[in-house]
Amino acid sequence: MNKNKLIAAYSDFMKHLHETMENTLHSFAEALEISKEKTSKTSDLTADELNKLSGYIKRDIEGAAHGLSDKEDKDSLSEWFKFDIELIENFTLDAFLSVADKTRLELDKLKQLAETHTYHSGDITVPGTFICDDCGKEIAFKTTSEIPECPACHATTFIRI
């Protein structure tokens, strides 16, 4: 696996992720998948390399999101990076900060929801919408139903939204 190829693709993937989250109302998980698909069309990465790259970006964005304060704050991001963010290329920084902040808000919302109740596959529930704890896939019930495994990733825990 060519590391330089992955490093270049990381930047392209981040640009796609930033554009996807700026222009639409996708969740971070959905935007990550869309960006992976766009990156696959503009690179010669294998499916395995794309999955690995997607994992790296997910890890980095979620890590930064946990490190950000309640407002887009370059000081808190500098603290997370442990160096002066002025050393980072401007677009990369803006894209990363924007995606990390939106992801922080998404994670905060999920955390608040998780503190109330967790639902499991096999549970019976009244109508409502649930988010998969693992991949963020939403499933909705219009009648009293049994909660299935996640149709996207087969996880078994959900949060009601």
CSV table of C-alpha atoms in Angstrom, one decimal:
chain,number,residue,atom,x,y,z
A,1,MET,CA,0.0,0.0,0.0
A,2,ASN,CA,1.4,3.3,-1.0
A,3,LYS,CA,1.4,5.7,2.0
A,4,ASN,CA,1.8,8.8,-0.2
A,5,LYS,CA,-1.3,7.8,-2.2
A,6,LEU,CA,-3.3,7.5,1.1
A,7,ILE,CA,-2.0,10.8,2.4
A,8,ALA,CA,-3.2,12.6,-0.8
A,9,ALA,CA,-6.5,10.7,-0.7
A,10,TYR,CA,-7.0,11.8,2.9
A,11,SER,CA,-7.0,15.4,1.8
A,12,ASP,CA,-9.4,14.7,-1.1
A,13,PHE,CA,-11.7,12.7,1.2
A,14,MET,CA,-11.7,15.6,3.7
A,15,LYS,CA,-12.7,18.1,0.9
A,16,HIS,CA,-15.6,15.8,-0.1
A,17,LEU,CA,-16.7,15.4,3.5
A,18,HIS,CA,-16.6,19.2,4.1
A,19,GLU,CA,-18.6,19.8,0.9
A,20,THR,CA,-21.2,17.1,1.8
A,21,MET,CA,-21.7,18.4,5.3
A,22,GLU,CA,-21.9,22.0,4.2
A,23,ASN,CA,-24.4,21.5,1.3
A,24,THR,CA,-26.8,19.0,2.8
A,25,LEU,CA,-28.4,17.8,6.0
A,26,HIS,CA,-26.6,14.5,6.2
A,27,SER,CA,-25.5,13.0,9.4
A,28,PHE,CA,-21.8,12.5,9.9
A,29,ALA,CA,-22.1,8.8,9.2
A,30,GLU,CA,-24.0,9.4,6.0
A,31,ALA,CA,-21.6,12.1,4.9
A,32,LEU,CA,-18.7,9.8,5.6
A,33,GLU,CA,-20.2,7.1,3.3
A,34,ILE,CA,-21.0,9.7,0.5
A,35,SER,CA,-17.4,11.0,0.7
A,36,LYS,CA,-16.0,7.5,0.6
A,37,GLU,CA,-17.9,6.9,-2.6
A,38,LYS,CA,-16.8,10.3,-4.1
A,39,THR,CA,-13.2,9.5,-3.2
A,40,SER,CA,-13.4,6.1,-4.8
A,41,LYS,CA,-14.4,7.8,-8.1
A,42,THR,CA,-11.4,10.2,-8.0
A,43,SER,CA,-8.7,7.9,-6.8
A,44,ASP,CA,-7.4,4.4,-7.6
A,45,LEU,CA,-7.7,3.2,-4.0
A,46,THR,CA,-8.9,-0.3,-3.3
A,47,ALA,CA,-12.0,-0.9,-1.3
A,48,ASP,CA,-9.8,-2.0,1.6
A,49,GLU,CA,-7.7,1.2,1.4
A,50,LEU,CA,-10.9,3.3,1.2
A,51,ASN,CA,-12.3,1.6,4.3
A,52,LYS,CA,-9.0,2.2,6.1
A,53,LEU,CA,-9.0,5.8,5.1
A,54,SER,CA,-12.6,6.3,6.1
A,55,GLY,CA,-11.7,4.8,9.5
A,56,TYR,CA,-8.8,7.2,9.9
A,57,ILE,CA,-10.9,10.2,9.1
A,58,LYS,CA,-13.8,9.1,11.4
A,59,ARG,CA,-11.3,8.7,14.2
A,60,ASP,CA,-9.7,12.1,13.7
A,61,ILE,CA,-13.0,14.0,13.3
A,62,GLU,CA,-14.6,12.4,16.3
A,63,GLY,CA,-11.4,12.9,18.4
A,64,ALA,CA,-11.4,16.6,17.5
A,65,ALA,CA,-15.1,16.9,18.0
A,66,HIS,CA,-14.6,15.6,21.6
A,67,GLY,CA,-11.8,18.1,22.1
A,68,LEU,CA,-13.7,21.2,20.8
A,69,SER,CA,-15.4,23.6,23.2
A,70,ASP,CA,-19.1,24.7,22.7
A,71,LYS,CA,-18.1,27.2,20.0
A,72,GLU,CA,-15.9,26.9,17.0
A,73,ASP,CA,-12.8,27.8,18.9
A,74,LYS,CA,-9.3,27.7,17.3
A,75,ASP,CA,-7.7,27.7,20.8
A,76,SER,CA,-9.5,24.5,21.7
A,77,LEU,CA,-8.5,23.0,18.4
A,78,SER,CA,-4.9,24.1,18.9
A,79,GLU,CA,-5.0,22.3,22.3
A,80,TRP,CA,-6.2,19.1,20.6
A,81,PHE,CA,-3.5,19.3,17.9
A,82,LYS,CA,-0.9,20.2,20.6
A,83,PHE,CA,0.6,22.8,18.2
A,84,ASP,CA,-0.2,26.1,16.7
A,85,ILE,CA,-3.0,25.6,14.1
A,86,GLU,CA,-1.6,28.5,12.0
A,87,LEU,CA,0.8,25.9,10.7
A,88,ILE,CA,-2.0,24.1,8.9
A,89,GLU,CA,-3.1,24.9,5.4
A,90,ASN,CA,-6.1,27.3,5.6
A,91,PHE,CA,-8.7,25.2,3.6
A,92,THR,CA,-7.7,22.0,5.5
A,93,LEU,CA,-8.2,23.8,8.8
A,94,ASP,CA,-11.5,25.4,7.9
A,95,ALA,CA,-12.9,22.1,6.5
A,96,PHE,CA,-11.6,20.1,9.5
A,97,LEU,CA,-12.9,22.6,12.0
A,98,SER,CA,-16.3,22.8,10.3
A,99,VAL,CA,-16.8,19.1,10.1
A,100,ALA,CA,-15.5,18.5,13.6
A,101,ASP,CA,-17.8,21.2,15.1
A,102,LYS,CA,-20.9,19.7,13.3
A,103,THR,CA,-19.8,16.2,14.5
A,104,ARG,CA,-19.4,17.5,18.0
A,105,LEU,CA,-23.0,18.8,17.9
A,106,GLU,CA,-24.2,15.5,16.5
A,107,LEU,CA,-22.3,13.6,19.2
A,108,ASP,CA,-23.7,15.9,22.0
A,109,LYS,CA,-27.2,15.2,20.7
A,110,LEU,CA,-26.6,11.5,20.7
A,111,LYS,CA,-25.1,11.6,24.1
A,112,GLN,CA,-28.1,13.5,25.5
A,113,LEU,CA,-30.4,11.0,23.9
A,114,ALA,CA,-28.4,8.0,25.2
A,115,GLU,CA,-28.7,9.3,28.7
A,116,THR,CA,-32.4,8.8,28.6
A,117,HIS,CA,-33.0,5.3,27.2
A,118,THR,CA,-31.2,2.7,25.1
A,119,TYR,CA,-33.3,0.3,23.0
A,120,HIS,CA,-32.3,-3.1,21.9
A,121,SER,CA,-33.2,-5.4,19.0
A,122,GLY,CA,-36.1,-7.6,20.1
A,123,ASP,CA,-37.6,-4.9,22.3
A,124,ILE,CA,-41.2,-3.9,21.6
A,125,THR,CA,-41.8,-0.2,21.1
A,126,VAL,CA,-44.5,2.3,20.2
A,127,PRO,CA,-44.2,4.2,16.9
A,128,GLY,CA,-41.1,6.5,16.6
A,129,THR,CA,-37.7,6.9,15.0
A,130,PHE,CA,-34.6,5.3,16.3
A,131,ILE,CA,-30.9,5.8,15.5
A,132,CYS,CA,-28.4,2.9,15.4
A,133,ASP,CA,-25.8,3.3,18.2
A,134,ASP,CA,-23.1,2.1,15.9
A,135,CYS,CA,-23.6,3.6,12.4
A,136,GLY,CA,-26.2,6.3,12.9
A,137,LYS,CA,-28.8,4.7,10.5
A,138,GLU,CA,-32.3,5.8,11.3
A,139,ILE,CA,-35.2,3.4,11.4
A,140,ALA,CA,-38.8,4.5,11.9
A,141,PHE,CA,-41.9,2.7,13.0
A,142,LYS,CA,-45.5,3.8,12.3
A,143,THR,CA,-47.1,1.2,14.5
A,144,THR,CA,-46.1,-0.7,17.6
A,145,SER,CA,-43.2,-2.9,16.5
A,146,GLU,CA,-40.4,-5.2,17.5
A,147,ILE,CA,-37.0,-3.5,17.0
A,148,PRO,CA,-34.9,-5.4,14.5
A,149,GLU,CA,-31.2,-5.5,14.1
A,150,CYS,CA,-29.9,-2.4,12.2
A,151,PRO,CA,-30.5,-3.0,8.5
A,152,ALA,CA,-27.2,-1.2,7.7
A,153,CYS,CA,-24.7,-2.7,10.1
A,154,HIS,CA,-26.6,-5.4,12.1
A,155,ALA,CA,-25.9,-3.7,15.4
A,156,THR,CA,-28.5,-4.2,18.2
A,157,THR,CA,-28.6,-1.0,20.2
A,158,PHE,CA,-30.6,2.1,19.3
A,159,ILE,CA,-31.5,5.6,20.7
A,160,ARG,CA,-35.0,7.1,20.2
A,161,ILE,CA,-35.0,10.5,18.6
